[in-house]
mmCIF file of C-alpha atoms and ligand atoms in Angstrom:
data_model
loop_
_atom_site.group_PDB
_atom_site.id
_atom_site.type_symbol
_atom_site.label_atom_id
_atom_site.label_comp_id
_atom_site.label_asym_id
_atom_site.label_seq_id
_atom_site.Cartn_x
_atom_site.Cartn_y
_atom_site.Cartn_z
ATOM 1 C CA MET X 1070 13.329 -57.861 80.673
ATOM 2 C CA ASN X 1071 13.594 -61.500 81.651
ATOM 3 C CA SER X 1072 13.442 -61.572 85.433
ATOM 4 C CA LYS X 1073 9.723 -62.290 85.259
ATOM 5 C CA ASN X 1074 10.178 -64.569 82.331
ATOM 6 C CA ASP X 1075 12.621 -67.248 83.374
ATOM 7 C CA PHE X 1076 12.701 -70.391 81.352
ATOM 8 C CA HIS X 1077 14.926 -73.181 82.559
ATOM 9 C CA ILE X 1078 16.264 -75.890 80.255
ATOM 10 C CA ASP X 1079 18.140 -78.984 81.389
ATOM 11 C CA LEU X 1080 19.864 -81.750 79.469
ATOM 12 C CA THR X 1081 19.473 -85.483 80.053
ATOM 13 C CA GLU X 1082 22.452 -87.754 80.698
ATOM 14 C CA GLU X 1083 21.832 -89.217 77.232
ATOM 15 C CA GLN X 1084 22.111 -85.791 75.597
ATOM 16 C CA ILE X 1085 25.353 -85.043 77.430
ATOM 17 C CA ALA X 1086 26.771 -88.445 76.457
ATOM 18 C CA PHE X 1087 25.695 -87.862 72.840
ATOM 19 C CA PHE X 1088 27.528 -84.529 72.732
ATOM 20 C CA ARG X 1089 30.717 -85.977 74.183
ATOM 21 C CA GLU X 1090 30.661 -88.883 71.724
ATOM 22 C CA ASN X 1091 29.625 -86.977 68.596
ATOM 23 C CA GLY X 1092 30.804 -83.406 69.161
ATOM 24 C CA TYR X 1093 27.412 -81.822 68.561
ATOM 25 C CA LEU X 1094 23.870 -81.728 69.960
ATOM 26 C CA SER X 1095 20.576 -80.262 68.802
ATOM 27 C CA ILE X 1096 17.718 -79.161 71.088
ATOM 28 C CA PRO X 1097 14.325 -77.809 69.988
ATOM 29 C CA ARG X 1098 14.262 -74.903 72.450
ATOM 30 C CA ILE X 1099 16.698 -72.860 74.529
ATOM 31 C CA THR X 1100 14.712 -69.643 74.994
ATOM 32 C CA THR X 1101 11.197 -68.262 74.708
ATOM 33 C CA ASP X 1102 9.418 -67.004 71.596
ATOM 34 C CA GLU X 1103 9.035 -63.683 73.369
ATOM 35 C CA GLU X 1104 12.770 -63.351 73.866
ATOM 36 C CA VAL X 1105 13.470 -64.354 70.248
ATOM 37 C CA GLU X 1106 11.269 -61.462 69.131
ATOM 38 C CA TRP X 1107 13.109 -59.064 71.468
ATOM 39 C CA LEU X 1108 16.483 -60.317 70.226
ATOM 40 C CA LYS X 1109 15.471 -59.684 66.617
ATOM 41 C CA GLY X 1110 15.137 -55.968 67.379
ATOM 42 C CA ILE X 1111 18.676 -55.744 68.761
ATOM 43 C CA TYR X 1112 20.042 -57.976 66.021
ATOM 44 C CA ASP X 1113 18.573 -55.912 63.200
ATOM 45 C CA GLU X 1114 19.824 -52.692 64.738
ATOM 46 C CA LEU X 1115 23.381 -54.033 64.994
ATOM 47 C CA PHE X 1116 23.431 -55.036 61.325
ATOM 48 C CA THR X 1117 21.662 -51.927 60.039
ATOM 49 C CA GLU X 1118 24.061 -49.692 61.969
ATOM 50 C CA ARG X 1119 27.081 -51.882 61.048
ATOM 51 C CA THR X 1120 28.037 -51.665 64.700
ATOM 52 C CA GLY X 1121 31.774 -51.726 65.412
ATOM 53 C CA GLU X 1122 32.832 -51.621 61.752
ATOM 54 C CA ALA X 1123 35.602 -49.092 62.432
ATOM 55 C CA GLU X 1124 37.073 -51.385 65.116
ATOM 56 C CA GLY X 1125 36.845 -54.476 62.931
ATOM 57 C CA ARG X 1126 33.854 -55.932 64.743
ATOM 58 C CA TYR X 1127 31.564 -55.822 61.689
ATOM 59 C CA PHE X 1128 32.646 -57.400 58.398
ATOM 60 C CA ASP X 1129 31.658 -59.783 55.641
ATOM 61 C CA LEU X 1130 32.946 -63.229 56.574
ATOM 62 C CA ALA X 1131 32.771 -64.387 52.946
ATOM 63 C CA GLY X 1132 34.244 -61.355 51.167
ATOM 64 C CA PRO X 1133 37.585 -59.518 51.073
ATOM 65 C CA ARG X 1134 38.224 -56.934 53.750
ATOM 66 C CA ALA X 1135 36.156 -53.738 53.284
ATOM 67 C CA HIS X 1136 34.912 -54.705 49.812
ATOM 68 C CA ASN X 1137 32.198 -52.581 48.262
ATOM 69 C CA GLY X 1138 30.101 -55.360 46.783
ATOM 70 C CA ARG X 1139 27.057 -57.111 48.133
ATOM 71 C CA GLU X 1140 27.695 -58.634 51.574
ATOM 72 C CA THR X 1141 26.735 -62.286 51.537
ATOM 73 C CA LEU X 1142 27.719 -63.315 55.071
ATOM 74 C CA PRO X 1143 27.948 -60.278 57.367
ATOM 75 C CA GLN X 1144 29.093 -60.831 60.940
ATOM 76 C CA VAL X 1145 29.066 -58.788 64.166
ATOM 77 C CA LEU X 1146 31.602 -59.679 66.881
ATOM 78 C CA GLY X 1147 30.974 -59.035 70.569
ATOM 79 C CA PRO X 1148 27.432 -57.573 70.389
ATOM 80 C CA GLU X 1149 27.325 -57.698 74.212
ATOM 81 C CA ALA X 1150 29.696 -54.699 74.258
ATOM 82 C CA GLN X 1151 26.976 -52.580 72.655
ATOM 83 C CA PHE X 1152 24.048 -54.236 74.428
ATOM 84 C CA PRO X 1153 25.160 -55.566 77.859
ATOM 85 C CA GLU X 1154 21.581 -56.694 78.493
ATOM 86 C CA LEU X 1155 22.315 -59.580 76.105
ATOM 87 C CA ARG X 1156 24.143 -61.157 79.045
ATOM 88 C CA GLU X 1157 20.947 -61.100 81.124
ATOM 89 C CA THR X 1158 18.832 -63.118 78.737
ATOM 90 C CA VAL X 1159 17.182 -66.502 79.201
ATOM 91 C CA TYR X 1160 19.309 -67.606 76.239
ATOM 92 C CA PHE X 1161 22.578 -66.541 77.857
ATOM 93 C CA ARG X 1162 21.719 -68.168 81.188
ATOM 94 C CA ASN X 1163 20.587 -71.461 79.680
ATOM 95 C CA ALA X 1164 23.522 -71.554 77.255
ATOM 96 C CA HIS X 1165 25.961 -70.913 80.084
ATOM 97 C CA ARG X 1166 24.557 -73.658 82.294
ATOM 98 C CA LEU X 1167 24.244 -76.215 79.507
ATOM 99 C CA ALA X 1168 27.775 -75.453 78.281
ATOM 100 C CA ALA X 1169 29.095 -76.163 81.788
ATOM 101 C CA ASN X 1170 27.230 -79.498 81.794
ATOM 102 C CA LEU X 1171 28.407 -80.501 78.331
ATOM 103 C CA LEU X 1172 32.025 -79.539 78.956
ATOM 104 C CA GLY X 1173 32.077 -80.991 82.462
ATOM 105 C CA VAL X 1174 33.264 -77.681 83.923
ATOM 106 C CA GLU X 1175 32.025 -75.861 87.003
ATOM 107 C CA SER X 1176 29.629 -73.124 86.006
ATOM 108 C CA GLU X 1177 31.703 -70.369 87.642
ATOM 109 C CA LYS X 1178 34.661 -71.329 85.451
ATOM 110 C CA VAL X 1179 32.753 -70.965 82.164
ATOM 111 C CA SER X 1180 33.195 -67.679 80.322
ATOM 112 C CA GLY X 1181 32.456 -66.492 76.849
ATOM 113 C CA GLY X 1182 30.821 -64.071 74.505
ATOM 114 C CA GLY X 1183 28.914 -63.852 71.295
ATOM 115 C CA HIS X 1184 28.912 -63.142 67.603
ATOM 116 C CA MET X 1185 26.120 -62.907 65.082
ATOM 117 C CA ILE X 1186 26.117 -64.213 61.523
ATOM 118 C CA LEU X 1187 23.446 -63.139 59.067
ATOM 119 C CA LYS X 1188 22.471 -65.057 55.941
ATOM 120 C CA PRO X 1189 20.420 -62.711 53.766
ATOM 121 C CA ALA X 1190 17.389 -64.157 51.955
ATOM 122 C CA HIS X 1191 18.048 -65.576 48.462
ATOM 123 C CA TYR X 1192 21.804 -64.918 48.360
ATOM 124 C CA GLY X 1193 23.225 -65.589 51.843
ATOM 125 C CA ASN X 1194 26.469 -67.456 51.258
ATOM 126 C CA ALA X 1195 27.519 -70.884 52.481
ATOM 127 C CA THR X 1196 29.653 -71.013 55.617
ATOM 128 C CA PRO X 1197 32.119 -73.544 54.251
ATOM 129 C CA TRP X 1198 33.402 -76.571 56.191
ATOM 130 C CA HIS X 1199 35.678 -75.537 59.021
ATOM 131 C CA GLN X 1200 36.632 -76.063 62.670
ATOM 132 C CA ASP X 1201 36.357 -72.991 64.882
ATOM 133 C CA GLU X 1202 39.660 -73.801 66.543
ATOM 134 C CA ALA X 1203 41.433 -73.222 63.203
ATOM 135 C CA TYR X 1204 40.834 -69.479 63.716
ATOM 136 C CA TRP X 1205 42.233 -69.401 67.224
ATOM 137 C CA ASN X 1206 45.531 -68.834 68.996
ATOM 138 C CA PRO X 1207 47.743 -71.894 68.290
ATOM 139 C CA GLU X 1208 49.414 -71.483 71.679
ATOM 140 C CA ILE X 1209 46.214 -72.362 73.507
ATOM 141 C CA LEU X 1210 44.333 -75.643 73.755
ATOM 142 C CA PRO X 1211 40.733 -74.520 74.270
ATOM 143 C CA HIS X 1212 38.016 -76.423 76.103
ATOM 144 C CA SER X 1213 34.992 -74.750 74.587
ATOM 145 C CA LEU X 1214 31.896 -75.063 72.461
ATOM 146 C CA SER X 1215 29.560 -72.877 70.428
ATOM 147 C CA VAL X 1216 25.872 -72.468 71.123
ATOM 148 C CA TRP X 1217 24.027 -71.574 67.938
ATOM 149 C CA LEU X 1218 20.608 -69.936 68.299
ATOM 150 C CA PRO X 1219 18.601 -69.160 65.144
ATOM 151 C CA LEU X 1220 16.115 -66.292 65.415
ATOM 152 C CA ASP X 1221 14.406 -67.648 62.295
ATOM 153 C CA LYS X 1222 13.466 -71.234 61.483
ATOM 154 C CA ALA X 1223 16.700 -72.922 60.376
ATOM 155 C CA THR X 1224 16.316 -75.489 57.609
ATOM 156 C CA VAL X 1225 18.870 -77.083 55.296
ATOM 157 C CA GLU X 1226 17.749 -74.596 52.630
ATOM 158 C CA SER X 1227 18.064 -71.522 54.859
ATOM 159 C CA GLY X 1228 21.406 -72.566 56.353
ATOM 160 C CA CYS X 1229 20.994 -74.680 59.488
ATOM 161 C CA LEU X 1230 24.241 -76.147 60.799
ATOM 162 C CA GLN X 1231 25.578 -79.472 59.553
ATOM 163 C CA PHE X 1232 28.193 -81.504 61.414
ATOM 164 C CA ILE X 1233 30.647 -84.338 60.918
ATOM 165 C CA PRO X 1234 30.026 -86.625 63.905
ATOM 166 C CA LYS X 1235 33.081 -87.481 66.043
ATOM 167 C CA SER X 1236 35.334 -85.055 64.137
ATOM 168 C CA HIS X 1237 36.084 -83.267 67.428
ATOM 169 C CA LYS X 1238 38.117 -86.299 68.455
ATOM 170 C CA GLY X 1239 40.645 -85.741 65.665
ATOM 171 C CA LYS X 1240 43.083 -82.970 64.824
ATOM 172 C CA VAL X 1241 42.536 -79.455 63.549
ATOM 173 C CA ARG X 1242 42.554 -80.045 59.774
ATOM 174 C CA TRP X 1243 44.477 -78.016 57.214
ATOM 175 C CA HIS X 1244 42.550 -74.805 56.445
ATOM 176 C CA ARG X 1245 42.845 -72.116 53.766
ATOM 177 C CA HIS X 1246 41.131 -68.805 53.173
ATOM 178 C CA ILE X 1247 37.866 -68.796 51.211
ATOM 179 C CA ASP X 1248 38.688 -68.255 47.513
ATOM 180 C CA ASP X 1249 42.359 -68.602 48.551
ATOM 181 C CA ASP X 1250 42.215 -64.876 49.250
ATOM 182 C CA PRO X 1251 44.003 -63.945 52.492
ATOM 183 C CA LEU X 1252 41.899 -60.770 52.590
ATOM 184 C CA VAL X 1253 38.836 -62.945 53.192
ATOM 185 C CA HIS X 1254 38.435 -63.634 56.892
ATOM 186 C CA GLY X 1255 36.542 -66.917 56.484
ATOM 187 C CA LEU X 1256 38.424 -70.221 56.459
ATOM 188 C CA VAL X 1257 37.606 -73.510 54.753
ATOM 189 C CA THR X 1258 39.046 -77.005 54.929
ATOM 190 C CA ASP X 1259 39.037 -79.462 52.025
ATOM 191 C CA ASP X 1260 39.942 -82.309 54.386
ATOM 192 C CA VAL X 1261 36.383 -83.491 54.996
ATOM 193 C CA ASP X 1262 34.177 -86.392 53.892
ATOM 194 C CA THR X 1263 30.898 -84.572 53.326
ATOM 195 C CA SER X 1264 29.000 -87.860 52.885
ATOM 196 C CA GLU X 1265 29.163 -88.143 56.689
ATOM 197 C CA ALA X 1266 27.426 -84.797 57.280
ATOM 198 C CA VAL X 1267 24.405 -84.649 59.588
ATOM 199 C CA ALA X 1268 22.104 -81.628 59.136
ATOM 200 C CA CYS X 1269 20.361 -80.243 62.232
ATOM 201 C CA PRO X 1270 17.274 -78.235 61.230
ATOM 202 C CA ILE X 1271 15.769 -76.487 64.272
ATOM 203 C CA PRO X 1272 12.986 -73.992 64.944
ATOM 204 C CA ALA X 1273 13.623 -70.365 65.896
ATOM 205 C CA GLY X 1274 14.498 -70.409 69.590
ATOM 206 C CA GLY X 1275 16.083 -73.883 69.379
ATOM 207 C CA ALA X 1276 19.831 -74.434 69.569
ATOM 208 C CA THR X 1277 22.659 -76.573 68.351
ATOM 209 C CA PHE X 1278 25.899 -77.042 70.287
ATOM 210 C CA HIS X 1279 29.220 -77.946 68.735
ATOM 211 C CA HIS X 1280 32.650 -78.542 70.196
ATOM 212 C CA CYS X 1281 35.343 -76.098 69.024
ATOM 213 C CA ARG X 1282 36.971 -78.873 66.984
ATOM 214 C CA THR X 1283 33.810 -80.283 65.351
ATOM 215 C CA LEU X 1284 33.730 -79.873 61.564
ATOM 216 C CA HIS X 1285 30.662 -77.868 60.571
ATOM 217 C CA TYR X 1286 29.061 -76.153 57.592
ATOM 218 C CA SER X 1287 25.908 -74.333 56.620
ATOM 219 C CA ALA X 1288 24.458 -74.151 53.130
ATOM 220 C CA PRO X 1289 23.643 -70.967 51.199
ATOM 221 C CA ASN X 1290 20.297 -69.434 52.079
ATOM 222 C CA THR X 1291 18.127 -70.118 49.040
ATOM 223 C CA THR X 1292 14.863 -69.252 50.811
ATOM 224 C CA ALA X 1293 12.902 -65.994 50.736
ATOM 225 C CA ALA X 1294 13.505 -65.455 54.482
ATOM 226 C CA VAL X 1295 16.542 -64.056 56.291
ATOM 227 C CA ARG X 1296 18.432 -66.486 58.559
ATOM 228 C CA ARG X 1297 19.679 -64.724 61.682
ATOM 229 C CA ALA X 1298 21.932 -66.657 64.075
ATOM 230 C CA TYR X 1299 23.289 -65.539 67.456
ATOM 231 C CA ILE X 1300 26.234 -67.669 68.554
ATOM 232 C CA LEU X 1301 27.823 -67.855 71.998
ATOM 233 C CA VAL X 1302 31.312 -69.308 72.325
ATOM 234 C CA LEU X 1303 31.630 -70.603 75.877
ATOM 235 C CA GLY X 1304 34.445 -72.481 77.505
ATOM 236 C CA GLY X 1305 36.276 -73.532 80.613
ATOM 237 C CA PRO X 1306 39.899 -72.655 81.319
ATOM 238 C CA PRO X 1307 42.114 -73.483 78.303
ATOM 239 C CA ARG X 1308 45.336 -75.459 78.627
ATOM 240 C CA LYS X 1309 48.771 -74.911 77.134
ATOM 241 C CA PRO X 1310 49.606 -77.406 74.383
ATOM 242 C CA ASP X 1311 52.950 -79.217 74.563
ATOM 243 C CA LYS X 1312 53.969 -77.158 71.554
ATOM 244 C CA PRO X 1313 52.090 -74.467 69.587
ATOM 245 C CA ALA X 1314 49.981 -75.786 66.695
ATOM 246 C CA HIS X 1315 51.149 -75.030 63.131
ATOM 247 C CA ARG X 1316 48.479 -72.820 61.502
ATOM 248 C CA PRO X 1317 50.199 -70.952 58.685
ATOM 249 C CA TRP X 1318 46.853 -69.935 57.167
ATOM 250 C CA GLN X 1319 46.371 -67.399 59.970
ATOM 251 C CA THR X 1320 47.162 -63.876 58.786
ATOM 252 C CA GLU X 1321 48.244 -61.057 61.037
ATOM 253 C CA GLU X 1322 44.867 -59.422 60.620
ATOM 254 C CA GLN X 1323 43.099 -62.630 61.443
ATOM 255 C CA ALA X 1324 45.180 -63.053 64.575
ATOM 256 C CA ALA X 1325 44.202 -59.518 65.574
ATOM 257 C CA LEU X 1326 40.520 -60.281 64.993
ATOM 258 C CA ALA X 1327 40.784 -63.570 66.844
ATOM 259 C CA LYS X 1328 42.268 -61.619 69.717
ATOM 260 C CA LEU X 1329 39.394 -59.161 69.538
ATOM 261 C CA LYS X 1330 37.020 -62.094 69.634
ATOM 262 C CA SER X 1331 38.808 -63.674 72.597
ATOM 263 C CA LEU X 1332 38.701 -60.322 74.374
ATOM 264 C CA ALA X 1333 34.970 -60.351 73.837
ATOM 265 C CA VAL X 1334 35.033 -63.841 75.298
ATOM 266 C CA ASP X 1335 37.195 -62.821 78.256
ATOM 267 C CA ARG X 1336 34.879 -59.998 79.201
ATOM 268 C CA ALA X 1337 32.234 -62.442 80.343
HETATM 269 NI NI1 NI S 1198 32.127 -72.034 62.987
#
């Protein structure tokens, strides 16, 4: 749909330097309004159909596995498996190129895939403070970032991302499962000074970038509008750490899901 509708975004040297120093970056636009509208159709279908639920690719990030209550933070992993055309979008192309620039990796060496997190109007849950790397294989040292595209205006009240500047330069903090329930997929760290948080409200079609080790959070959605986000995790070749990291909070199921997610990433 986008061959006639290309839309090229570039970053300045200052923006790249800001990302490397602070571990995050916010830009007002990464794709067109037209494409955002098209993406909403796919997005809503994936969540209405609960696509991939049987294979563990649809679940509530904030609730215990397969609970029957109200879902407050539903997530779809690897939507590109169902809709390969998601890889042909203006968003995907811009995200891929900008990720290569920010990470300092040749574009051909960048690979990755997506997930979608929905915050329902009025009761969408907080995504508590965490580092993405805390979810991942401790035997790998990733060189990656997330690109976060809201399909709806993202404000502090609807759940835009918030970051702790420079936290990507430190270690992966101690994490635990939300509600201390190992059946809940989502992780949280208490090792964070929230007074340092910087909120990044952006319009629909804008984007924030964060390094895989940057501490981030988004508030509950208290607005009357849904907050749909489509995230791409993109990275260059990972390295092997000197010794595997110690992440005892990872459950077997979580490791399996992380693998599923990395498979989605590897398929790029
Ligand atoms: Ni995250």
